[in-house]
mmCIF file of C-alpha atoms in Angstrom:
data_model
loop_
_atom_site.group_PDB
_atom_site.id
_atom_site.type_symbol
_atom_site.label_atom_id
_atom_site.label_comp_id
_atom_site.label_asym_id
_atom_site.label_seq_id
_atom_site.Cartn_x
_atom_site.Cartn_y
_atom_site.Cartn_z
ATOM 1 C CA ARG A 1 94.846 119.366 87.552
ATOM 2 C CA ARG A 2 95.701 121.404 84.352
ATOM 3 C CA PRO A 3 99.282 119.890 83.723
ATOM 4 C CA ASP A 4 99.648 122.591 80.882
ATOM 5 C CA LEU A 5 98.656 125.556 83.347
ATOM 6 C CA VAL A 6 100.990 124.143 86.180
ATOM 7 C CA LYS A 7 103.751 124.163 83.423
ATOM 8 C CA VAL A 8 102.979 127.849 82.381
ATOM 9 C CA ILE A 9 102.731 129.012 86.271
ATOM 10 C CA GLU A 10 105.796 127.162 86.999
ATOM 11 C CA ALA A 11 107.780 128.711 84.524
ATOM 12 C CA GLY A 12 106.957 132.261 85.623
ATOM 13 C CA VAL A 13 107.455 131.551 89.352
ATOM 14 C CA ARG A 14 110.639 130.047 89.073
ATOM 15 C CA ALA A 15 112.005 133.067 87.094
ATOM 16 C CA GLU A 16 110.645 135.298 89.649
ATOM 17 C CA ILE A 17 111.738 133.254 92.836
ATOM 18 C CA SER A 18 115.122 132.598 91.417
ATOM 19 C CA GLU A 19 116.150 135.985 91.040
ATOM 20 C CA GLU A 20 114.839 136.906 94.485
ATOM 21 C CA VAL A 21 117.049 134.049 95.834
ATOM 22 C CA LYS A 22 119.966 135.200 93.875
ATOM 23 C CA LYS A 23 119.866 138.630 95.227
ATOM 24 C CA LEU A 24 119.487 137.552 98.573
ATOM 25 C CA MET A 25 122.612 135.132 98.545
ATOM 26 C CA GLU A 26 124.566 137.757 96.969
ATOM 27 C CA ASP A 27 123.892 140.428 99.797
ATOM 28 C CA LYS A 28 125.465 138.251 102.491
ATOM 29 C CA ASP A 29 126.075 141.513 104.896
ATOM 30 C CA LYS A 30 122.446 141.587 105.637
ATOM 31 C CA ILE A 31 122.918 138.232 107.559
ATOM 32 C CA ALA A 32 125.278 140.070 110.164
ATOM 33 C CA GLU A 33 122.427 142.726 110.714
ATOM 34 C CA LEU A 34 120.105 140.359 112.062
ATOM 35 C CA GLU A 35 118.904 140.976 115.611
ATOM 36 C CA GLY A 36 117.337 139.168 118.355
ATOM 37 C CA GLN A 37 117.316 136.711 121.202
ATOM 38 C CA VAL A 38 118.418 133.114 120.745
ATOM 39 C CA GLY A 39 115.439 130.978 119.516
ATOM 40 C CA THR A 40 113.888 134.138 117.874
ATOM 41 C CA LEU A 41 113.440 134.594 114.004
ATOM 42 C CA THR A 42 112.112 137.600 112.359
ATOM 43 C CA THR A 43 111.584 138.003 108.773
ATOM 44 C CA GLU A 44 110.519 141.063 106.446
ATOM 45 C CA ARG A 45 109.578 141.853 103.168
ATOM 46 C CA ASP A 46 108.190 145.210 102.329
ATOM 47 C CA ASP A 47 105.360 145.956 104.626
ATOM 48 C CA PHE A 48 104.619 142.213 105.622
ATOM 49 C CA LYS A 49 106.353 141.228 108.936
ATOM 50 C CA THR A 50 105.915 138.009 110.734
ATOM 51 C CA LYS A 51 107.767 136.966 113.875
ATOM 52 C CA ALA A 52 107.978 133.415 115.260
ATOM 53 C CA GLU A 53 109.517 132.937 118.743
ATOM 54 C CA GLU A 54 110.498 129.589 120.356
ATOM 55 C CA GLY A 55 107.923 128.963 123.393
ATOM 56 C CA ASP A 56 105.705 131.689 121.939
ATOM 57 C CA LYS A 57 103.557 129.661 119.481
ATOM 58 C CA ALA A 58 100.131 130.883 120.296
ATOM 59 C CA ARG A 59 101.143 134.472 119.589
ATOM 60 C CA ALA A 60 102.912 133.509 116.169
ATOM 61 C CA ILE A 61 99.861 131.807 114.959
ATOM 62 C CA ALA A 62 97.688 134.727 115.964
ATOM 63 C CA GLU A 63 99.964 137.161 114.065
ATOM 64 C CA ALA A 64 99.721 134.566 110.990
ATOM 65 C CA GLN A 65 95.795 134.531 111.336
ATOM 66 C CA ALA A 66 95.932 138.261 111.273
ATOM 67 C CA ALA A 67 97.901 138.596 108.058
ATOM 68 C CA ILE A 68 95.682 135.937 106.192
ATOM 69 C CA LYS A 69 92.551 137.628 107.215
ATOM 70 C CA GLU A 70 94.102 141.038 106.033
ATOM 71 C CA ALA A 71 95.036 139.456 102.663
ATOM 72 C CA VAL A 72 91.642 137.524 102.420
ATOM 73 C CA GLU A 73 89.848 140.881 102.792
ATOM 74 C CA GLN A 74 91.694 142.367 100.166
ATOM 75 C CA ALA A 75 90.878 139.710 97.547
ATOM 76 C CA GLU A 76 87.856 139.761 95.112
ATOM 77 C CA LEU A 77 85.597 137.448 96.664
ATOM 78 C CA PRO A 78 82.121 137.148 97.898
ATOM 79 C CA GLU A 79 81.866 138.195 101.680
ATOM 80 C CA ALA A 80 80.468 134.462 102.464
ATOM 81 C CA ALA A 81 83.901 133.056 101.046
ATOM 82 C CA LYS A 82 86.053 135.536 102.825
ATOM 83 C CA ALA A 83 84.634 134.261 106.080
ATOM 84 C CA GLN A 84 84.697 131.042 105.423
ATOM 85 C CA LEU A 85 88.348 131.168 104.348
ATOM 86 C CA VAL A 86 89.407 133.292 107.717
ATOM 87 C CA ALA A 87 87.284 130.808 109.726
ATOM 88 C CA ARG A 88 88.722 127.685 108.331
ATOM 89 C CA TYR A 89 92.544 128.518 108.259
ATOM 90 C CA LYS A 90 94.816 126.150 110.328
ATOM 91 C CA ASP A 91 98.296 125.334 110.589
ATOM 92 C CA ALA A 92 98.434 121.991 108.912
ATOM 93 C CA GLU A 93 102.014 121.657 109.486
ATOM 94 C CA THR A 94 101.494 121.142 113.041
ATOM 95 C CA ALA A 95 98.319 119.201 112.737
ATOM 96 C CA GLU A 96 98.218 116.285 115.232
ATOM 97 C CA GLY A 97 97.081 112.827 114.551
ATOM 98 C CA ILE A 98 94.994 111.140 111.639
ATOM 99 C CA ALA A 99 91.724 112.333 112.932
ATOM 100 C CA GLU A 100 92.564 115.950 112.683
ATOM 101 C CA ALA A 101 93.786 115.403 109.027
ATOM 102 C CA ILE A 102 90.624 113.382 107.984
ATOM 103 C CA GLN A 103 88.444 116.309 109.186
ATOM 104 C CA ALA A 104 90.548 118.487 107.170
ATOM 105 C CA GLU A 105 89.782 116.635 104.051
ATOM 106 C CA LYS A 106 86.148 116.820 104.652
ATOM 107 C CA GLU A 107 86.335 120.329 104.767
ATOM 108 C CA TYR A 108 87.793 120.768 101.222
ATOM 109 C CA ILE A 109 86.869 117.767 99.357
ATOM 110 C CA GLY A 110 83.006 116.430 98.676
ATOM 111 C CA ARG A 111 82.021 112.950 99.638
ATOM 112 C CA LEU A 112 85.124 110.983 99.883
ATOM 113 C CA SER A 113 85.024 107.253 98.633
ATOM 114 C CA GLU A 114 88.171 106.928 100.568
ATOM 115 C CA ALA A 115 89.883 109.256 102.842
ATOM 116 C CA GLY A 116 92.896 107.020 103.715
ATOM 117 C CA LYS A 117 93.777 103.659 105.007
ATOM 118 C CA VAL A 118 96.104 102.490 108.227
ATOM 119 C CA LYS A 119 97.608 99.210 108.230
ATOM 120 C CA GLY A 120 98.816 97.514 111.446
ATOM 121 C CA LEU A 121 98.809 93.938 112.877
ATOM 122 C CA GLY A 122 95.381 93.476 113.295
ATOM 123 C CA GLY A 123 94.456 94.134 109.431
ATOM 124 C CA TYR A 124 93.610 97.591 108.046
ATOM 125 C CA ARG A 125 91.152 100.366 108.939
ATOM 126 C CA LEU A 126 89.520 102.403 106.171
ATOM 127 C CA TYR A 127 88.453 106.115 106.602
ATOM 128 C CA GLU A 128 85.595 107.238 104.789
ATOM 129 C CA ASP A 129 83.631 110.385 104.662
ATOM 130 C CA ARG A 130 79.677 110.002 104.450
ATOM 131 C CA ASP A 131 78.817 113.968 104.604
ATOM 132 C CA ALA A 132 78.965 115.454 101.150
ATOM 133 C CA GLY A 133 79.184 119.274 102.500
ATOM 134 C CA VAL A 134 82.321 121.192 102.328
ATOM 135 C CA SER A 135 83.123 124.462 103.831
ATOM 136 C CA TRP A 136 84.975 125.707 100.664
ATOM 137 C CA ALA A 137 84.801 124.560 97.164
ATOM 138 C CA GLY A 138 86.538 127.362 95.351
ATOM 139 C CA PRO A 139 90.218 127.009 94.211
ATOM 140 C CA LEU A 140 92.485 125.698 96.366
ATOM 141 C CA VAL A 141 96.270 125.791 96.754
ATOM 142 C CA VAL A 142 98.252 123.756 99.486
ATOM 143 C CA LEU A 143 101.617 125.091 100.543
ATOM 144 C CA THR A 144 103.925 122.302 101.818
ATOM 145 C CA SER A 145 107.846 121.956 102.311
ATOM 146 C CA LYS A 146 110.004 119.284 103.552
ATOM 147 C CA PHE A 147 109.031 119.806 106.999
ATOM 148 C CA SER A 148 105.389 119.115 106.582
ATOM 149 C CA ALA A 149 104.837 115.630 107.937
ATOM 150 C CA SER A 150 102.308 113.272 109.127
ATOM 151 C CA ALA A 151 98.982 114.569 109.139
ATOM 152 C CA SER A 152 99.749 117.375 106.763
ATOM 153 C CA GLU A 153 100.906 114.684 104.187
ATOM 154 C CA ILE A 154 97.623 112.848 104.609
ATOM 155 C CA LEU A 155 95.661 115.962 104.064
ATOM 156 C CA ALA A 156 98.251 116.975 101.015
ATOM 157 C CA GLY A 157 97.742 113.360 99.268
ATOM 158 C CA ALA A 158 94.132 113.727 99.710
ATOM 159 C CA ILE A 159 93.882 116.926 98.023
ATOM 160 C CA GLN A 160 96.276 115.491 95.219
ATOM 161 C CA ASP A 161 94.521 112.323 94.796
ATOM 162 C CA TYR A 162 91.027 113.463 94.178
ATOM 163 C CA ASN A 163 92.432 116.672 91.982
ATOM 164 C CA ARG A 164 90.832 118.892 94.227
ATOM 165 C CA GLY A 165 93.674 121.343 94.516
ATOM 166 C CA LEU A 166 97.416 122.042 93.500
ATOM 167 C CA ILE A 167 100.301 121.014 96.034
ATOM 168 C CA VAL A 168 102.814 123.871 96.022
ATOM 169 C CA GLY A 169 106.225 124.392 97.675
ATOM 170 C CA ASP A 170 109.305 122.076 98.136
ATOM 171 C CA HIS A 171 109.982 119.080 95.931
ATOM 172 C CA ALA A 172 108.308 116.550 98.258
ATOM 173 C CA THR A 173 106.906 116.821 101.940
ATOM 174 C CA HIS A 174 108.757 114.974 104.974
ATOM 175 C CA GLY A 175 107.795 111.409 104.265
ATOM 176 C CA LYS A 176 106.633 110.348 107.471
ATOM 177 C CA GLY A 177 103.887 107.437 106.652
ATOM 178 C CA THR A 178 103.950 105.523 109.843
ATOM 179 C CA VAL A 179 101.937 105.735 113.189
ATOM 180 C CA GLN A 180 103.727 105.483 116.343
ATOM 181 C CA SER A 181 102.465 104.134 120.092
ATOM 182 C CA LEU A 182 103.899 105.099 123.163
ATOM 183 C CA MET A 183 104.043 101.938 125.681
ATOM 184 C CA ASP A 184 104.942 102.165 129.274
ATOM 185 C CA ILE A 185 107.574 99.827 130.265
ATOM 186 C CA SER A 186 106.629 99.419 134.005
ATOM 187 C CA GLN A 187 103.010 98.672 133.161
ATOM 188 C CA ARG A 188 103.996 96.152 130.475
ATOM 189 C CA LEU A 189 106.397 94.320 132.674
ATOM 190 C CA PHE A 190 104.262 94.253 135.972
ATOM 191 C CA GLY A 191 100.825 95.610 135.154
ATOM 192 C CA LEU A 192 100.731 97.273 138.484
ATOM 193 C CA PRO A 193 99.134 100.960 138.702
ATOM 194 C CA ASN A 194 101.925 101.959 141.234
ATOM 195 C CA ALA A 195 104.790 100.405 139.786
ATOM 196 C CA ARG A 196 108.236 102.366 139.730
ATOM 197 C CA PRO A 197 108.271 104.291 136.370
ATOM 198 C CA MET A 198 111.005 102.601 134.120
ATOM 199 C CA GLY A 199 110.360 104.731 131.033
ATOM 200 C CA ALA A 200 108.430 104.339 127.668
ATOM 201 C CA LEU A 201 109.031 103.145 124.437
ATOM 202 C CA LYS A 202 107.943 104.551 120.998
ATOM 203 C CA ILE A 203 106.901 101.702 118.907
ATOM 204 C CA THR A 204 105.804 101.863 114.999
ATOM 205 C CA VAL A 205 102.668 100.110 114.855
ATOM 206 C CA GLN A 206 100.801 101.233 111.672
ATOM 207 C CA GLN A 207 101.279 102.723 108.090
ATOM 208 C CA PHE A 208 99.288 104.950 106.484
ATOM 209 C CA TYR A 209 98.006 104.922 102.624
ATOM 210 C CA ARG A 210 96.739 107.618 100.489
ATOM 211 C CA PRO A 211 93.380 107.128 98.741
ATOM 212 C CA ASN A 212 94.824 106.120 95.742
ATOM 213 C CA GLY A 213 96.852 103.319 97.859
ATOM 214 C CA GLU A 214 100.158 104.822 97.907
ATOM 215 C CA SER A 215 102.287 105.265 100.936
ATOM 216 C CA THR A 216 103.869 108.566 102.149
ATOM 217 C CA GLN A 217 106.700 106.926 103.867
ATOM 218 C CA ASN A 218 109.932 108.122 102.935
ATOM 219 C CA ARG A 219 108.549 109.581 99.475
ATOM 220 C CA GLY A 220 106.294 112.072 100.786
ATOM 221 C CA VAL A 221 103.836 113.912 98.596
ATOM 222 C CA VAL A 222 105.500 115.172 95.561
ATOM 223 C CA ALA A 223 104.456 119.039 94.631
ATOM 224 C CA ASP A 224 102.527 119.683 91.575
ATOM 225 C CA LEU A 225 104.289 122.911 91.381
ATOM 226 C CA GLU A 226 107.921 122.995 92.904
ATOM 227 C CA LEU A 227 109.313 126.498 93.951
ATOM 228 C CA PRO A 228 112.992 127.063 94.622
ATOM 229 C CA SER A 229 114.004 126.315 98.340
ATOM 230 C CA LEU A 230 116.883 125.758 100.279
ATOM 231 C CA THR A 231 114.959 123.360 102.697
ATOM 232 C CA THR A 232 114.602 121.167 99.436
ATOM 233 C CA HIS A 233 118.467 120.431 99.817
ATOM 234 C CA PHE A 234 118.469 119.938 103.770
ATOM 235 C CA ASP A 235 118.747 116.491 105.065
ATOM 236 C CA VAL A 236 115.693 116.828 107.331
ATOM 237 C CA GLY A 237 113.246 114.244 105.518
ATOM 238 C CA GLU A 238 112.374 110.906 106.900
ATOM 239 C CA THR A 239 114.669 109.015 104.737
ATOM 240 C CA ASP A 240 117.586 111.040 106.202
ATOM 241 C CA LEU A 241 116.979 109.376 109.623
ATOM 242 C CA ASP A 242 118.397 106.449 110.987
ATOM 243 C CA TYR A 243 116.880 103.141 110.182
ATOM 244 C CA PRO A 244 113.591 104.553 108.505
ATOM 245 C CA VAL A 245 110.680 102.383 107.768
ATOM 246 C CA GLY A 246 110.997 101.248 104.122
ATOM 247 C CA HIS A 247 108.410 102.549 101.556
ATOM 248 C CA ALA A 248 105.489 100.406 100.577
ATOM 249 C CA ASP A 249 104.453 100.722 96.884
ATOM 250 C CA GLU A 250 100.964 99.348 97.239
ATOM 251 C CA TYR A 251 98.843 97.639 99.725
ATOM 252 C CA PHE A 252 96.008 95.235 98.794
ATOM 253 C CA PRO A 253 93.101 94.738 101.244
ATOM 254 C CA ILE A 254 92.124 91.748 99.570
ATOM 255 C CA LEU A 255 95.229 89.890 100.883
ATOM 256 C CA ASP A 256 93.571 89.550 104.212
ATOM 257 C CA CYS A 257 91.603 86.831 103.160
ATOM 258 C CA ASP A 258 92.207 83.394 104.272
ATOM 259 C CA ASP A 259 93.941 81.858 101.195
ATOM 260 C CA PRO A 260 97.809 82.308 101.685
ATOM 261 C CA GLU A 261 98.511 82.042 97.737
ATOM 262 C CA THR A 262 96.206 84.960 96.760
ATOM 263 C CA PHE A 263 98.363 87.608 95.284
ATOM 264 C CA GLY A 264 97.442 90.674 93.293
ATOM 265 C CA ILE A 265 99.195 93.039 90.543
ATOM 266 C CA LYS A 266 98.835 96.717 89.850
ATOM 267 C CA VAL A 267 98.222 97.532 86.370
ATOM 268 C CA LEU A 268 101.128 100.194 85.238
ATOM 269 C CA GLY A 269 100.617 102.016 81.770
ATOM 270 C CA SER A 270 98.556 101.368 78.938
ATOM 271 C CA SER A 271 99.722 97.765 77.923
ATOM 272 C CA MET A 272 95.870 96.205 79.035
ATOM 273 C CA THR A 273 94.051 98.938 77.849
ATOM 274 C CA PRO A 274 90.988 99.558 76.754
ATOM 275 C CA ALA A 275 90.002 96.313 78.991
ATOM 276 C CA TYR A 276 91.884 97.598 81.856
ATOM 277 C CA HIS A 277 93.294 100.834 83.039
ATOM 278 C CA SER A 278 96.457 102.119 84.830
ATOM 279 C CA GLY A 279 96.116 101.988 88.466
ATOM 280 C CA ASP A 280 93.643 98.853 88.522
ATOM 281 C CA VAL A 281 94.455 96.184 90.960
ATOM 282 C CA LEU A 282 94.027 92.640 89.717
ATOM 283 C CA ILE A 283 93.520 89.858 92.440
ATOM 284 C CA PHE A 284 94.105 86.246 91.672
ATOM 285 C CA PHE A 285 93.202 83.073 93.192
ATOM 286 C CA PRO A 286 95.732 80.093 92.099
ATOM 287 C CA SER A 287 93.172 77.679 93.686
ATOM 288 C CA VAL A 288 90.703 78.324 91.060
ATOM 289 C CA PRO A 289 91.119 76.525 87.737
ATOM 290 C CA ALA A 290 91.207 78.323 84.451
ATOM 291 C CA GLN A 291 88.655 78.464 81.771
ATOM 292 C CA SER A 292 88.879 79.130 78.005
ATOM 293 C CA GLY A 293 87.706 82.810 77.244
ATOM 294 C CA GLN A 294 88.912 84.195 80.919
ATOM 295 C CA ASP A 295 92.020 86.787 81.221
ATOM 296 C CA CYS A 296 94.664 84.963 83.118
ATOM 297 C CA PHE A 297 98.045 85.728 84.579
ATOM 298 C CA VAL A 298 100.326 83.401 82.664
ATOM 299 C CA ARG A 299 103.826 82.334 83.576
ATOM 300 C CA PHE A 300 105.998 80.568 80.678
ATOM 301 C CA SER A 301 108.351 77.717 81.139
ATOM 302 C CA SER A 302 112.067 78.338 80.752
ATOM 303 C CA ASP A 303 112.221 76.835 77.059
ATOM 304 C CA CYS A 304 109.338 78.401 75.525
ATOM 305 C CA ALA A 305 110.595 80.204 72.450
ATOM 306 C CA LYS A 306 107.666 82.237 71.887
ATOM 307 C CA GLY A 307 107.293 84.037 75.291
ATOM 308 C CA HIS A 308 109.140 84.683 78.427
ATOM 309 C CA GLY A 309 108.656 85.498 82.011
ATOM 310 C CA VAL A 310 105.138 86.194 82.809
ATOM 311 C CA THR A 311 102.313 88.052 81.358
ATOM 312 C CA PHE A 312 98.469 88.864 81.478
ATOM 313 C CA LYS A 313 96.242 87.805 78.485
ATOM 314 C CA ARG A 314 92.886 86.493 77.421
ATOM 315 C CA VAL A 315 93.328 82.763 76.960
ATOM 316 C CA GLU A 316 91.454 80.684 74.515
ATOM 317 C CA GLN A 317 91.953 76.696 73.909
ATOM 318 C CA VAL A 318 92.744 75.889 70.379
ATOM 319 C CA GLU A 319 92.479 72.042 69.968
ATOM 320 C CA ASP A 320 95.454 70.960 72.257
ATOM 321 C CA LYS A 321 97.111 74.249 72.381
ATOM 322 C CA LEU A 322 96.764 78.047 73.971
ATOM 323 C CA LEU A 323 95.958 81.140 72.118
ATOM 324 C CA LEU A 324 97.116 84.033 74.200
ATOM 325 C CA ILE A 325 95.105 87.066 73.056
ATOM 326 C CA PRO A 326 96.846 90.702 74.369
ATOM 327 C CA LEU A 327 94.373 93.190 76.007
ATOM 328 C CA ASN A 328 95.810 95.925 74.307
ATOM 329 C CA GLN A 329 95.633 94.373 70.440
ATOM 330 C CA ALA A 330 96.886 97.718 68.854
ATOM 331 C CA GLU A 331 100.301 97.360 70.170
ATOM 332 C CA HIS A 332 100.669 93.500 70.955
ATOM 333 C CA ASP A 333 99.997 90.415 68.753
ATOM 334 C CA ASN A 334 98.593 87.089 69.619
ATOM 335 C CA ILE A 335 100.723 84.147 70.788
ATOM 336 C CA LEU A 336 100.105 80.487 70.089
ATOM 337 C CA VAL A 337 101.738 78.054 72.392
ATOM 338 C CA GLU A 338 101.755 74.486 73.280
ATOM 339 C CA ARG A 339 100.187 73.795 76.871
ATOM 340 C CA THR A 340 103.622 72.258 77.788
ATOM 341 C CA ASP A 341 105.129 76.023 77.291
ATOM 342 C CA VAL A 342 103.266 77.382 80.337
ATOM 343 C CA ASP A 343 104.055 76.502 83.664
ATOM 344 C CA PHE A 344 101.461 78.558 85.619
ATOM 345 C CA LEU A 345 98.034 79.692 84.489
ATOM 346 C CA CYS A 346 95.759 81.432 86.837
ATOM 347 C CA PRO A 347 92.491 83.485 85.889
ATOM 348 C CA LEU A 348 91.748 86.668 87.246
ATOM 349 C CA ALA A 349 89.132 86.643 90.347
ATOM 350 C CA ILE A 350 88.671 90.323 91.205
ATOM 351 C CA ARG A 351 89.206 93.503 89.592
ATOM 352 C CA ILE A 352 89.564 96.658 91.631
ATOM 353 C CA GLU A 353 89.183 99.709 89.715
ATOM 354 C CA LYS A 354 91.160 102.682 89.943
ATOM 355 C CA ARG A 355 88.618 105.114 91.884
ATOM 356 C CA ILE A 356 90.419 108.246 91.904
#
C-alpha cells in the first residue's frame, strides 16, 4: 500500500462526499417525496438507478451486475480484463461461509502462504492456497461497510494483510470473527431419528484469525481509506450486540504443544530491531536451561535497582554476574546485574517471523 497516496485520495474524497452529505441533509423535504411499498428502497443519482426489494434479492443482484457490467465496458481496460471483472463479480456482503471467502481470496491474491486460521475446541485448522493462479492481478479496491460481516471480513482482511488492494468504506466492518453451529436438541438428548422436535441451539464453536494472526472479532477490518458514512455511527456492529465474544489479540499455534508452561510474546515496535521485527512471535520453553550468549526472556526481582518488570535481551555471563545486552543497541544500554537480581531466565526456543 501507499500511505502517502491514500492520504491524498482520502483528503479529496472526504471533501467531495462531505459536501454531498451536507446537501442531502439540508434538503430534508425530499424525504417526504419518497414513494414505494413497505420493504422497498429506491435510490437515484443522475442517470444511475438501483432498486432493492425485500424478497427479490435475485433481481436486485441482476440489476447491480448489469450496472457494473456497463461501468466496466466504459473503462479503459483490455477486453480480457473487462471480461474477467464482469465474470468474477460477486456480492461479498452476502457471501456464506469460510470456504467461499477463501475461494474469493484465491481469485485475487497469488499463492497464499496462509489464507487464515480457525481455532476451536479441537485445535486449529490452517487454510492454505497451493494454486498460484489468479483471475485478476490488476489494481483492486474492496468496498466495505459496517454491515460487511463474517465471510466478507475474511476476504477483506486477507486483501489487506497481503497488501493486495485498498479497503475503502466505513471506519471498520461488522466485527464477526466467530463460527457458529446449529445443534438439534432432540437428537442430542435422545439420539432417535423420529424424536419429537424440540428446537435447536446455535452455539459458537470456533474463532477465525486473519493471515497476520489477528482476530476480526468486535474490531472488524479497519478501512485503509475511510469515507464519511452515516452507518459508521449506527449501533449495528458485533460489539453492540448483547454478550459478544471478546476480541482475541493473537493466536499462537505452538501453544497446542504438550508443555503447559510454554508461552509466547509478540514483538511490537522497534525495540528489538534489527535482530527481530515488529509482528514476530517468540516462543519460550521454561523447562530448557538458559546458556550464555542466548536471547532470553528475563524477569527481574522486586528489589533490583537496575531493572524492573520483564525484558528480552541477549545474556552473557561475566564471572558471577549477568550482562544483559539490548537487541537494539542504538536506543538502549547494557545492564550488568547480580544473578540474584533475576528471578526468571528463559531462552528463546522458536521464532515465528512475520510473513506478511
